[in-house]
């Protein structure tokens, strides 16, 4: 096939065939894996592989840029050297191995997140120490690399022969420049005219993911770490949107959304320990239908607490949960505010509590530079404590992501003792790590072996939470302390639908036997409502720039929540869902709470306006730096 193509340009063809063949095989494997979640038909299959091939070519066009440049700058004399031939053989062996390795990596990533490479992959690339260690603890990396190296030899035999036949090559500079210029037109056209939204070929999210290309998806996520709402979404006039938002929030502010919140009596200076549990989906608890018995302590504690059974997580990453709880703001498109530059001195729960005399600490079991957590909290009303602040004696077990939850909670109790001794009410925001792959924890604590999977990690976290409560009961500050247990996000949100409502459900418990009476709260609640609700329980009066609200405010009638990925935004209003996508795409559905199944409904301008008020309004206030805390 390549014999008809002159000289060194056959290398480009070989490069193309390797890349597209690897992508094609990867797509077949992922398609087979996704069959239970897809209603596959021949037209849909044709779309998946047709659009998939298109994106494979687009990804190839970007990868081809260095080739196009080298074709011009390397003269025939150098190209035909023996060392150049050897280098070409080595390069194509490594490239073939890399494509096979990428296929395995995509499979593992798809198995974990049910999606191609996206924002999560970009984040993981930045924090290589934790991620590489996590991979080594979770998978037999040595065996995988050795096996792939051996397997690479099989396709490389014909590839090596094809590469050898491209030498010698003779082409004048003018001809090389003309061909390279033509080649470069492809990535240029792709940059301006191709968008990841073109993979949306079906209502089924799995089909859309299969139609994409993992490497292209990775590059797209890296490029679009922040998305301008007015540019990419179905925005309306900012003044119109902000006026409607002020109406929804009952704010008299002519510029932002500030309004006065008045406590329902004298301020209650109770201590607060808020435990943000890694990946604690509602589906793990018995109250939500789980019959495995992996949360016996939480199940018991729920009966003694304010138990919130209709709460939705804002997103699918820890930073989204931290953002929602601390800032009480809907998820902005792109990366979370926690990781953005210029995220200092925002209006936050930390600022309010600090202004009312609380000793605030963000206590994390891992290293707080991960996801920029330490910087964010340190510049928004908290003092940081992480794994690096723990002595050797305080750490009994750790893995790639941090110390075990028991060690973290023991450190939390020690800090509470210090604040209490200083006669300061304390607010501890505690972020756990044990319920995360590789799912390892101290042996002998529960009846599921360490490292055996998610169920064991959930049950260990449940055990550790009980230890926190029981040890705290022995402290003089216990009777005046409110414990809040809530998830940062659910364990997995990527399903058949791009925004699977059911999979955003998370539990929340507010436990304080001497302060709050046990009760089931089944009113719909967003993660951004947690901070205002906590401040309401404490009867704290403050000037608010929160987008959330006190769930116990009797003046609130409508039920609404916010869910999203880094691009797709969802606004839930009762039993209706509004979705906003880049490309100014708007869709509306009705859904059933029991299973989350959605049905398209006619457009409702009121629903759209309410959703835009929150999403466009939050993007506007953040961009304009409204509601910042004066320093």
Coordinates of C-alpha atoms in Angstrom, one line a residue:
X1 CA 0.0 0.0 0.0
X2 CA 2.8 2.4 0.9
X3 CA 4.8 1.6 -2.2
X4 CA 2.9 4.2 -4.2
X5 CA 3.8 7.0 -1.8
X6 CA 7.3 8.4 -2.4
X7 CA 10.1 8.2 0.2
X8 CA 9.8 9.4 3.7
X9 CA 6.1 10.2 3.5
X10 CA 5.4 6.5 3.9
X11 CA 6.5 7.0 7.5
X12 CA 3.5 9.3 7.9
X13 CA 1.2 6.6 6.5
X14 CA 2.7 4.0 8.9
X15 CA 2.2 6.4 11.8
X16 CA -1.4 6.9 10.8
X17 CA -2.2 3.2 10.4
X18 CA -0.7 2.4 13.9
X19 CA -2.6 5.2 15.6
X20 CA -6.0 4.5 13.9
X21 CA -5.7 0.7 14.3
X22 CA -5.0 1.1 18.0
X23 CA -7.9 3.5 18.4
X24 CA -10.2 1.2 16.4
X25 CA -9.3 -1.8 18.6
X26 CA -9.7 0.2 21.8
X27 CA -13.2 1.4 20.6
X28 CA -14.2 -2.3 19.9
X29 CA -13.1 -3.4 23.4
X30 CA -14.9 -0.5 25.1
X31 CA -18.0 -1.0 23.0
X32 CA -18.2 -4.7 24.1
X33 CA -17.7 -3.6 27.7
X34 CA -20.6 -1.1 27.3
X35 CA -23.1 -3.4 25.7
X36 CA -25.2 -3.9 28.9
X37 CA -25.7 -0.2 29.1
X38 CA -26.5 0.4 25.5
X39 CA -29.4 -0.4 23.2
X40 CA -27.2 -1.1 20.3
X41 CA -28.5 -0.9 16.7
X42 CA -26.8 -0.9 13.3
X43 CA -27.3 2.8 12.7
X44 CA -26.0 3.6 16.2
X45 CA -23.0 1.3 15.7
X46 CA -22.3 3.0 12.3
X47 CA -22.4 6.4 14.0
X48 CA -20.1 5.3 16.8
X49 CA -17.4 4.0 14.5
X50 CA -17.9 6.6 11.8
X51 CA -17.7 9.6 14.1
X52 CA -15.0 7.7 16.0
X53 CA -12.9 7.4 12.9
X54 CA -13.3 11.1 12.2
X55 CA -12.0 12.0 15.7
X56 CA -9.2 9.4 15.3
X57 CA -8.1 11.3 12.2
X58 CA -8.4 14.6 14.0
X59 CA -6.2 13.3 16.9
X60 CA -3.8 12.0 14.3
X61 CA -3.6 15.4 12.6
X62 CA -2.4 17.0 15.8
X63 CA 0.1 14.3 16.5
X64 CA 1.3 14.8 12.9
X65 CA 2.5 18.4 13.5
X66 CA 6.1 17.4 14.6
X67 CA 6.3 15.0 11.6
X68 CA 5.3 17.8 9.2
X69 CA 8.0 20.1 10.6
X70 CA 10.7 17.4 10.6
X71 CA 10.0 16.5 7.0
X72 CA 10.9 20.0 6.0
X73 CA 13.9 20.7 8.2
X74 CA 15.8 17.3 7.9
X75 CA 17.6 17.1 4.5
X76 CA 17.7 13.9 2.5
X77 CA 21.4 13.4 3.4
X78 CA 20.7 13.3 7.1
X79 CA 17.4 11.3 6.7
X80 CA 19.3 8.6 4.8
X81 CA 22.0 8.1 7.4
X82 CA 22.2 4.7 9.0
X83 CA 21.6 6.3 12.5
X84 CA 18.4 7.8 11.2
X85 CA 17.2 4.4 10.1
X86 CA 18.0 2.9 13.5
X87 CA 16.3 5.9 15.2
X88 CA 13.2 5.4 13.1
X89 CA 13.0 1.7 14.1
X90 CA 13.3 2.6 17.8
X91 CA 10.8 5.4 17.5
X92 CA 8.1 3.2 15.9
X93 CA 8.7 0.4 18.4
X94 CA 8.2 2.9 21.3
X95 CA 5.2 4.5 19.5
X96 CA 3.5 1.1 19.0
X97 CA 4.1 0.2 22.6
X98 CA 2.7 3.6 23.6
X99 CA -0.5 3.1 21.6
X100 CA -1.0 -0.3 23.3
X101 CA -0.3 1.1 26.7
X102 CA -2.7 3.9 26.0
X103 CA -5.4 1.4 25.1
X104 CA -4.9 -0.4 28.4
X105 CA -4.9 2.9 30.2
X106 CA -8.1 4.0 28.5
X107 CA -9.8 0.7 29.5
X108 CA -8.8 1.2 33.1
X109 CA -10.0 4.8 33.1
X110 CA -13.2 3.8 31.4
X111 CA -13.8 1.0 33.9
X112 CA -13.3 3.5 36.8
X113 CA -15.2 6.5 35.4
X114 CA -17.3 5.2 32.5
X115 CA -15.8 7.9 30.3
X116 CA -12.9 8.6 28.0
X117 CA -10.0 10.8 29.2
X118 CA -11.4 14.1 30.5
X119 CA -10.8 16.7 33.1
X120 CA -10.1 14.0 35.7
X121 CA -7.2 12.7 33.6
X122 CA -5.8 16.2 33.3
X123 CA -5.9 16.6 37.0
X124 CA -4.2 13.3 37.6
X125 CA -1.4 14.2 35.2
X126 CA -0.6 17.3 37.3
X127 CA -0.3 15.3 40.6
X128 CA 1.9 12.5 39.4
X129 CA 3.3 11.5 42.8
X130 CA 0.0 10.5 44.3
X131 CA -1.4 9.1 41.1
X132 CA 1.6 7.0 40.2
X133 CA 1.7 5.6 43.7
X134 CA -2.1 4.9 43.6
X135 CA -1.7 3.0 40.2
X136 CA 1.2 1.0 41.6
X137 CA -0.8 0.0 44.6
X138 CA -3.9 -0.8 42.6
X139 CA -2.6 -2.7 39.5
X140 CA 0.3 -5.1 38.7
X141 CA 2.2 -2.4 36.7
X142 CA 5.3 -4.4 36.2
X143 CA 3.4 -7.3 34.7
X144 CA 1.3 -5.0 32.5
X145 CA 4.4 -3.3 31.1
X146 CA 6.3 -6.5 30.5
X147 CA 3.3 -8.1 28.8
X148 CA 2.8 -5.1 26.6
X149 CA 6.4 -5.0 25.6
X150 CA 6.2 -8.7 24.5
X151 CA 3.0 -8.1 22.7
X152 CA 4.4 -5.1 20.9
X153 CA 6.9 -7.3 19.1
X154 CA 4.1 -9.0 17.2
X155 CA 2.8 -6.0 15.3
X156 CA 6.2 -4.5 15.1
X157 CA 7.6 -7.2 12.8
X158 CA 5.6 -6.0 9.8
X159 CA 5.9 -2.4 10.9
X160 CA 9.7 -2.7 11.0
X161 CA 9.8 -4.1 7.5
X162 CA 7.5 -1.2 6.2
X163 CA 9.8 1.4 7.9
X164 CA 12.9 -0.2 6.3
X165 CA 11.3 0.2 2.9
X166 CA 11.0 4.0 3.3
X167 CA 14.7 4.3 2.9
X168 CA 16.5 5.8 1.0
X169 CA 14.4 8.9 0.3
X170 CA 15.0 11.9 -2.0
X171 CA 12.8 14.9 -2.2
X172 CA 13.8 18.6 -2.8
X173 CA 13.2 21.2 -0.1
X174 CA 10.4 22.9 -2.1
X175 CA 8.5 19.7 -2.5
X176 CA 8.9 18.9 1.2
X177 CA 7.7 22.3 2.2
X178 CA 4.6 22.1 -0.1
X179 CA 3.6 18.7 1.3
X180 CA 4.2 19.7 4.9
X181 CA 2.2 22.9 4.4
X182 CA -0.7 20.8 3.0
X183 CA -0.4 18.4 6.0
X184 CA -0.6 21.3 8.5
X185 CA -3.9 22.5 7.0
X186 CA -5.6 19.4 8.7
X187 CA -4.8 20.3 12.3
X188 CA -5.4 24.0 11.6
X189 CA -8.9 23.2 10.2
X190 CA -9.5 20.8 13.2
X191 CA -8.6 23.5 15.7
X192 CA -11.2 26.0 14.3
X193 CA -14.0 23.7 13.1
X194 CA -13.9 20.5 15.3
X195 CA -15.4 20.4 18.8
X196 CA -15.9 17.6 21.3
X197 CA -19.6 18.3 21.2
X198 CA -19.7 16.6 17.8
X199 CA -19.4 13.2 19.6
X200 CA -22.9 13.7 21.0
X201 CA -24.6 11.3 18.6
X202 CA -27.1 9.7 21.0
X203 CA -29.0 10.3 24.2
X204 CA -26.9 7.4 25.5
X205 CA -23.8 8.7 27.2
X206 CA -21.8 5.5 26.6
X207 CA -22.4 5.8 22.8
X208 CA -21.2 9.4 22.9
X209 CA -18.0 8.5 24.8
X210 CA -17.3 5.6 22.4
X211 CA -17.6 8.0 19.4
X212 CA -14.8 10.1 20.8
X213 CA -11.0 9.7 20.9
X214 CA -9.3 9.5 24.3
X215 CA -6.3 11.5 23.3
X216 CA -8.4 14.2 21.7
X217 CA -10.6 14.3 24.8
X218 CA -7.6 14.7 27.0
X219 CA -6.3 17.6 24.9
X220 CA -9.7 19.2 24.8
X221 CA -10.1 19.0 28.6
X222 CA -6.6 20.5 29.1
X223 CA -7.4 23.3 26.7
X224 CA -10.8 24.1 28.3
X225 CA -9.9 24.3 32.0
X226 CA -12.1 27.4 32.2
X227 CA -15.2 28.1 30.1
X228 CA -16.6 31.5 29.7
X229 CA -20.3 31.0 30.3
X230 CA -21.6 33.8 28.1
X231 CA -19.4 32.6 25.2
X232 CA -20.2 28.9 25.3
X233 CA -23.6 28.6 26.9
X234 CA -27.2 29.8 26.1
X235 CA -26.7 33.1 28.0
X236 CA -29.1 36.0 28.2
X237 CA -28.4 39.7 29.0
X238 CA -26.4 39.8 32.3
X239 CA -28.6 42.6 33.8
X240 CA -31.8 40.6 33.1
X241 CA -30.3 37.4 34.6
X242 CA -28.9 39.2 37.7
X243 CA -32.2 40.9 38.4
X244 CA -34.0 37.6 38.2
X245 CA -31.4 36.0 40.5
X246 CA -31.9 38.8 43.1
X247 CA -35.6 38.1 43.0
X248 CA -35.0 34.4 43.6
X249 CA -32.6 35.1 46.5
X250 CA -34.6 38.1 47.8
X251 CA -31.6 40.4 47.6
X252 CA -31.9 44.2 47.5
X253 CA -28.3 44.5 46.3
X254 CA -28.1 46.5 43.1
X255 CA -24.8 45.0 42.0
X256 CA -24.3 41.6 43.6
X257 CA -26.5 39.3 45.6
X258 CA -25.8 40.5 49.2
X259 CA -28.7 40.3 51.7
X260 CA -29.0 40.2 55.5
X261 CA -29.6 36.9 57.2
X262 CA -31.0 37.1 60.7
X263 CA -30.7 34.3 63.2
X264 CA -33.8 33.1 65.0
X265 CA -32.7 34.1 68.4
X266 CA -29.4 34.3 70.3
X267 CA -26.3 32.9 68.6
X268 CA -25.4 29.3 69.6
X269 CA -21.7 29.0 69.9
X270 CA -21.6 25.2 69.3
X271 CA -18.5 23.6 68.0
X272 CA -18.7 22.0 64.6
X273 CA -16.9 19.0 63.1
X274 CA -17.8 18.6 59.5
X275 CA -16.6 15.4 58.0
X276 CA -16.5 15.4 54.2
X277 CA -16.3 11.7 53.3
X278 CA -14.7 10.6 50.1
X279 CA -17.1 9.1 47.6
X280 CA -19.9 8.2 50.0
X281 CA -22.8 7.6 47.7
X282 CA -26.3 7.3 49.1
X283 CA -26.6 3.8 47.6
X284 CA -24.2 2.4 50.2
X285 CA -26.5 3.0 53.1
X286 CA -29.4 0.6 54.1
X287 CA -31.8 3.5 54.1
X288 CA -31.3 3.9 50.4
X289 CA -31.8 0.2 49.6
X290 CA -28.4 -1.3 50.1
X291 CA -28.6 -4.8 51.6
X292 CA -24.9 -5.6 52.1
X293 CA -24.7 -4.2 55.6
X294 CA -21.5 -2.2 54.9
X295 CA -22.6 0.9 56.9
X296 CA -23.9 -0.5 60.2
X297 CA -22.7 2.5 62.2
X298 CA -24.0 5.1 59.8
X299 CA -27.3 3.3 59.6
X300 CA -27.6 3.4 63.4
X301 CA -26.4 7.0 63.6
X302 CA -28.9 8.1 61.0
X303 CA -31.7 7.2 63.4
X304 CA -30.2 9.5 66.1
X305 CA -29.5 12.4 63.7
X306 CA -31.1 14.9 61.4
X307 CA -30.9 12.6 58.4
X308 CA -31.1 14.2 55.0
X309 CA -32.3 11.8 52.4
X310 CA -32.8 14.0 49.3
X311 CA -29.4 15.7 48.9
X312 CA -27.6 16.1 45.6
X313 CA -23.9 16.5 45.1
X314 CA -22.8 19.4 42.9
X315 CA -20.3 17.4 40.9
X316 CA -18.1 14.3 40.5
X317 CA -14.8 15.4 42.0
X318 CA -13.7 16.2 45.6
X319 CA -12.9 19.8 44.6
X320 CA -16.5 20.3 43.5
X321 CA -17.8 19.1 46.9
X322 CA -15.3 21.4 48.7
X323 CA -16.4 24.3 46.5
X324 CA -20.1 23.8 47.1
X325 CA -19.8 23.3 50.9
X326 CA -17.4 26.2 51.5
X327 CA -18.6 28.8 49.0
X328 CA -22.2 27.8 48.5
X329 CA -22.0 28.4 44.8
X330 CA -23.3 26.3 41.9
X331 CA -20.6 24.5 39.8
X332 CA -19.0 26.8 37.3
X333 CA -18.1 25.3 33.9
X334 CA -14.5 24.3 33.7
X335 CA -12.3 23.5 36.7
X336 CA -13.5 24.1 40.2
X337 CA -12.8 27.4 42.0
X338 CA -10.6 25.6 44.5
X339 CA -8.0 25.1 41.7
X340 CA -8.4 28.5 39.9
X341 CA -6.0 31.4 40.3
X342 CA -7.4 34.4 42.2
X343 CA -9.5 32.3 44.5
X344 CA -8.5 34.2 47.7
X345 CA -10.8 36.1 50.1
X346 CA -14.0 34.7 48.7
X347 CA -17.2 34.9 50.7
X348 CA -17.2 31.5 52.4
X349 CA -18.4 29.6 55.4
X350 CA -14.8 29.9 56.7
X351 CA -15.0 33.7 56.6
X352 CA -18.4 33.8 58.4
X353 CA -17.3 31.4 61.1
X354 CA -14.0 33.2 61.6
X355 CA -15.8 36.6 61.9
X356 CA -17.9 35.1 64.7
X357 CA -14.9 34.0 66.7
X358 CA -14.5 30.4 65.6
X359 CA -11.1 28.6 65.4
X360 CA -11.3 27.2 61.8
X361 CA -9.2 24.3 60.6
X362 CA -9.1 22.3 57.3
X363 CA -7.8 18.9 58.3
X364 CA -6.9 16.5 55.4
X365 CA -5.6 13.0 55.5
X366 CA -3.4 13.5 52.4
X367 CA -1.0 16.2 51.2
X368 CA -2.9 19.4 50.9
X369 CA -1.1 20.7 47.8
X370 CA -3.1 18.1 45.9
X371 CA -5.9 19.9 44.0
X372 CA -4.6 23.2 45.6
X373 CA -6.7 22.5 48.7
X374 CA -4.3 23.9 51.3
X375 CA -3.9 27.2 49.4
X376 CA -7.6 27.6 48.9
X377 CA -8.6 26.9 52.5
X378 CA -5.6 29.0 53.9
X379 CA -6.8 32.0 51.9
X380 CA -10.5 31.6 52.8
X381 CA -10.7 31.6 56.6
X382 CA -9.0 28.3 57.6
X383 CA -5.7 27.1 59.0
X384 CA -4.4 23.9 57.3
X385 CA -3.5 20.6 58.8
X386 CA -2.6 17.7 56.5
X387 CA -0.5 14.5 56.5
X388 CA 2.8 16.5 56.6
X389 CA 1.7 17.9 60.0
X390 CA 1.4 14.5 61.6
X391 CA 4.2 12.8 63.5
X392 CA 5.3 9.3 62.9
X393 CA 3.6 8.2 66.1
X394 CA 0.3 9.7 64.8
X395 CA 0.4 7.7 61.6
X396 CA -0.5 4.0 61.9
X397 CA -1.4 3.4 58.3
X398 CA -1.1 5.3 55.0
X399 CA -1.4 4.6 51.3
X400 CA -1.0 6.7 48.1
X401 CA -3.7 9.2 49.1
X402 CA -3.0 9.7 52.7
X403 CA -3.3 8.4 56.3
X404 CA -6.2 6.1 57.2
X405 CA -9.4 7.7 58.5
X406 CA -8.8 6.6 62.1
X407 CA -5.5 8.5 62.2
X408 CA -7.2 11.5 60.6
X409 CA -10.0 11.5 63.1
X410 CA -7.5 11.1 66.0
X411 CA -5.7 14.2 64.7
X412 CA -9.1 16.0 64.5
X413 CA -9.8 15.2 68.2
X414 CA -6.4 16.5 69.2
X415 CA -7.0 19.8 67.5
X416 CA -10.4 20.1 69.1
X417 CA -8.8 19.6 72.5
X418 CA -6.4 22.5 71.7
X419 CA -9.1 24.8 70.6
X420 CA -11.2 23.9 73.6
X421 CA -8.3 24.5 76.0
X422 CA -8.0 28.0 74.4
X423 CA -11.7 28.6 75.1
X424 CA -12.5 29.0 71.5
X425 CA -15.4 27.4 69.7
X426 CA -14.0 25.4 66.8
X427 CA -15.0 24.6 63.3
X428 CA -13.1 21.6 61.8
X429 CA -13.6 20.8 58.1
X430 CA -12.3 17.3 57.8
X431 CA -11.6 15.6 54.4
X432 CA -11.2 11.8 54.4
X433 CA -9.3 9.6 51.9
X434 CA -9.8 5.9 52.8
X435 CA -12.7 5.3 50.5
X436 CA -10.6 5.7 47.4
X437 CA -8.8 3.3 45.2
X438 CA -6.6 1.3 46.1
X439 CA -9.2 0.8 49.0
X440 CA -6.5 -0.2 51.5
X441 CA -6.8 0.3 55.3
X442 CA -5.5 -1.3 58.5
X443 CA -6.2 -5.0 58.7
X444 CA -8.3 -6.5 61.5
X445 CA -10.7 -3.6 61.9
X446 CA -13.6 -5.0 59.8
X447 CA -14.5 -8.3 58.3
X448 CA -13.5 -7.4 54.7
X449 CA -9.8 -7.7 53.8
X450 CA -7.9 -4.5 52.9
X451 CA -7.6 -3.8 49.2
X452 CA -10.5 -6.1 48.2
X453 CA -12.6 -3.3 46.7
X454 CA -15.0 -0.5 47.4
X455 CA -17.3 -2.3 49.8
X456 CA -14.4 -2.8 52.2
X457 CA -13.3 0.8 52.0
X458 CA -16.9 2.0 52.7
X459 CA -17.2 -0.3 55.7
X460 CA -13.8 0.8 57.1
X461 CA -14.8 4.4 56.8
X462 CA -18.1 3.6 58.5
X463 CA -16.0 1.9 61.3
X464 CA -13.7 4.9 61.6
X465 CA -16.6 7.4 61.8
X466 CA -18.0 5.4 64.7
X467 CA -14.6 5.6 66.4
X468 CA -14.6 9.4 66.0
X469 CA -18.0 9.6 67.6
X470 CA -17.2 7.2 70.5
X471 CA -13.9 8.9 71.3
X472 CA -15.4 12.3 71.1
X473 CA -18.0 11.3 73.7
X474 CA -15.2 11.1 76.2
X475 CA -14.3 14.7 75.7
X476 CA -15.6 17.7 77.7
X477 CA -16.5 19.5 74.4
X478 CA -18.7 16.7 73.0
X479 CA -22.1 17.9 74.4
X480 CA -21.6 21.3 72.7
X481 CA -20.5 19.9 69.3
X482 CA -22.4 19.4 66.1
X483 CA -21.1 16.6 63.9
X484 CA -21.9 16.8 60.2
X485 CA -21.2 13.8 58.0
X486 CA -21.6 14.3 54.3
X487 CA -20.0 13.1 51.0
X488 CA -17.9 15.2 48.8
X489 CA -19.4 13.5 45.8
X490 CA -20.9 10.1 44.8
X491 CA -18.7 7.1 44.0
X492 CA -19.5 7.1 40.3
X493 CA -21.7 9.4 38.2
X494 CA -21.0 8.4 34.6
X495 CA -23.8 6.1 33.5
X496 CA -26.1 5.7 30.6
X497 CA -27.1 9.4 30.8
X498 CA -24.6 12.2 30.9
X499 CA -26.2 13.6 34.1
X500 CA -27.6 10.5 35.8
X501 CA -29.7 12.2 38.5
X502 CA -29.9 9.1 40.7
X503 CA -26.2 8.8 40.9
X504 CA -25.7 12.3 42.3
X505 CA -27.6 11.4 45.5
X506 CA -25.5 11.6 48.7
X507 CA -26.5 11.3 52.4
X508 CA -26.0 13.8 55.1
X509 CA -26.3 13.3 58.9
X510 CA -26.2 16.1 61.5
X511 CA -25.6 14.4 64.8
X512 CA -25.7 16.3 68.1
X513 CA -27.7 14.4 70.7
X514 CA -27.8 17.3 73.1
X515 CA -28.6 20.0 70.5
X516 CA -30.7 18.6 67.6
X517 CA -33.6 16.1 67.7
X518 CA -33.5 13.1 65.3
X519 CA -35.6 13.6 62.2
X520 CA -35.7 12.5 58.6
X521 CA -35.5 15.5 56.3
X522 CA -36.7 14.4 52.8
X523 CA -36.9 17.9 51.3
X524 CA -34.8 18.4 48.2
X525 CA -31.4 20.0 49.1
X526 CA -28.4 21.0 47.1
X527 CA -24.8 20.7 48.4
X528 CA -24.6 24.5 48.2
X529 CA -27.3 24.7 50.9
X530 CA -25.2 23.0 53.6
X531 CA -23.4 26.2 54.8
X532 CA -26.5 28.4 55.1
X533 CA -28.3 25.5 56.9
X534 CA -25.4 25.1 59.4
X535 CA -25.4 28.8 60.1
X536 CA -29.1 28.7 60.6
X537 CA -28.8 26.0 63.2
X538 CA -26.2 28.2 65.0
X539 CA -28.6 31.2 64.8
X540 CA -25.8 33.3 63.3
X541 CA -26.7 36.6 61.7
X542 CA -24.6 37.7 58.8
X543 CA -24.6 39.5 55.5
X544 CA -24.7 36.8 52.9
X545 CA -23.5 36.4 49.3
X546 CA -24.2 32.7 49.3
X547 CA -26.3 31.2 46.4
X548 CA -27.5 28.5 48.8
X549 CA -30.2 28.7 51.4
X550 CA -31.2 27.4 54.8
X551 CA -33.2 24.3 54.1
X552 CA -35.3 25.0 57.3
X553 CA -36.3 28.4 56.1
X554 CA -40.1 28.3 56.2
X555 CA -40.4 31.0 53.5
X556 CA -38.9 28.6 50.9
X557 CA -41.4 26.6 48.9
X558 CA -39.8 25.4 45.7
X559 CA -37.3 22.6 45.7
X560 CA -34.2 22.9 43.5
X561 CA -30.7 21.5 43.3
X562 CA -27.6 21.7 41.1
X563 CA -25.6 18.9 39.5
X564 CA -22.9 18.9 36.8
X565 CA -19.7 17.7 35.2
X566 CA -17.0 20.1 34.2
X567 CA -19.0 21.1 31.1
X568 CA -22.6 19.9 31.4
X569 CA -24.6 21.8 33.9
X570 CA -27.9 20.5 35.4
X571 CA -30.6 22.5 37.3
X572 CA -33.2 20.4 39.1
X573 CA -36.6 22.0 39.8
X574 CA -39.0 19.6 41.4
X575 CA -39.3 16.7 39.0
X576 CA -37.8 18.6 36.1
X577 CA -34.2 18.8 34.9
X578 CA -32.7 21.6 32.8
X579 CA -29.3 20.8 31.1
X580 CA -26.9 23.4 29.7
X581 CA -24.1 22.4 27.4
X582 CA -21.3 24.2 25.5
X583 CA -22.5 25.2 22.0
X584 CA -25.4 26.9 23.7
X585 CA -27.4 23.7 23.8
X586 CA -30.4 23.5 26.1
X587 CA -32.5 20.5 27.0
X588 CA -35.4 19.9 29.4
X589 CA -36.7 16.7 30.9
X590 CA -39.0 15.4 33.5
X591 CA -37.7 12.6 35.7
X592 CA -38.8 10.0 38.3
X593 CA -36.9 10.2 41.6
X594 CA -37.1 6.4 42.2
X595 CA -34.9 5.5 39.2
X596 CA -33.8 8.8 37.8
X597 CA -35.2 8.0 34.3
X598 CA -35.8 11.1 32.2
X599 CA -38.3 12.0 29.5
X600 CA -37.9 15.0 27.2
X601 CA -40.4 17.8 27.8
X602 CA -41.4 21.0 25.9
X603 CA -39.3 24.0 26.6
X604 CA -40.3 26.1 29.6
X605 CA -38.9 29.6 29.6
X606 CA -39.4 30.0 33.3
X607 CA -37.3 26.8 34.0
X608 CA -34.6 28.1 31.7
X609 CA -34.6 31.5 33.3
X610 CA -34.3 30.1 36.8
X611 CA -31.4 27.9 35.7
X612 CA -29.6 30.7 34.0
X613 CA -30.2 33.0 37.0
X614 CA -28.1 30.6 39.1
X615 CA -25.5 29.4 36.6
X616 CA -24.9 32.6 34.6
X617 CA -25.4 34.7 37.7
X618 CA -22.7 32.7 39.6
X619 CA -20.3 33.0 36.6
X620 CA -21.0 36.7 36.5
X621 CA -20.5 37.4 40.2
X622 CA -17.3 35.3 40.2
X623 CA -15.9 37.0 37.1
X624 CA -16.8 40.5 38.4
X625 CA -15.3 39.6 41.9
X626 CA -18.5 40.5 43.6
X627 CA -19.1 39.4 47.2
X628 CA -15.4 39.1 48.1
X629 CA -14.3 39.5 51.7
X630 CA -12.6 42.8 52.5
X631 CA -9.1 42.4 54.0

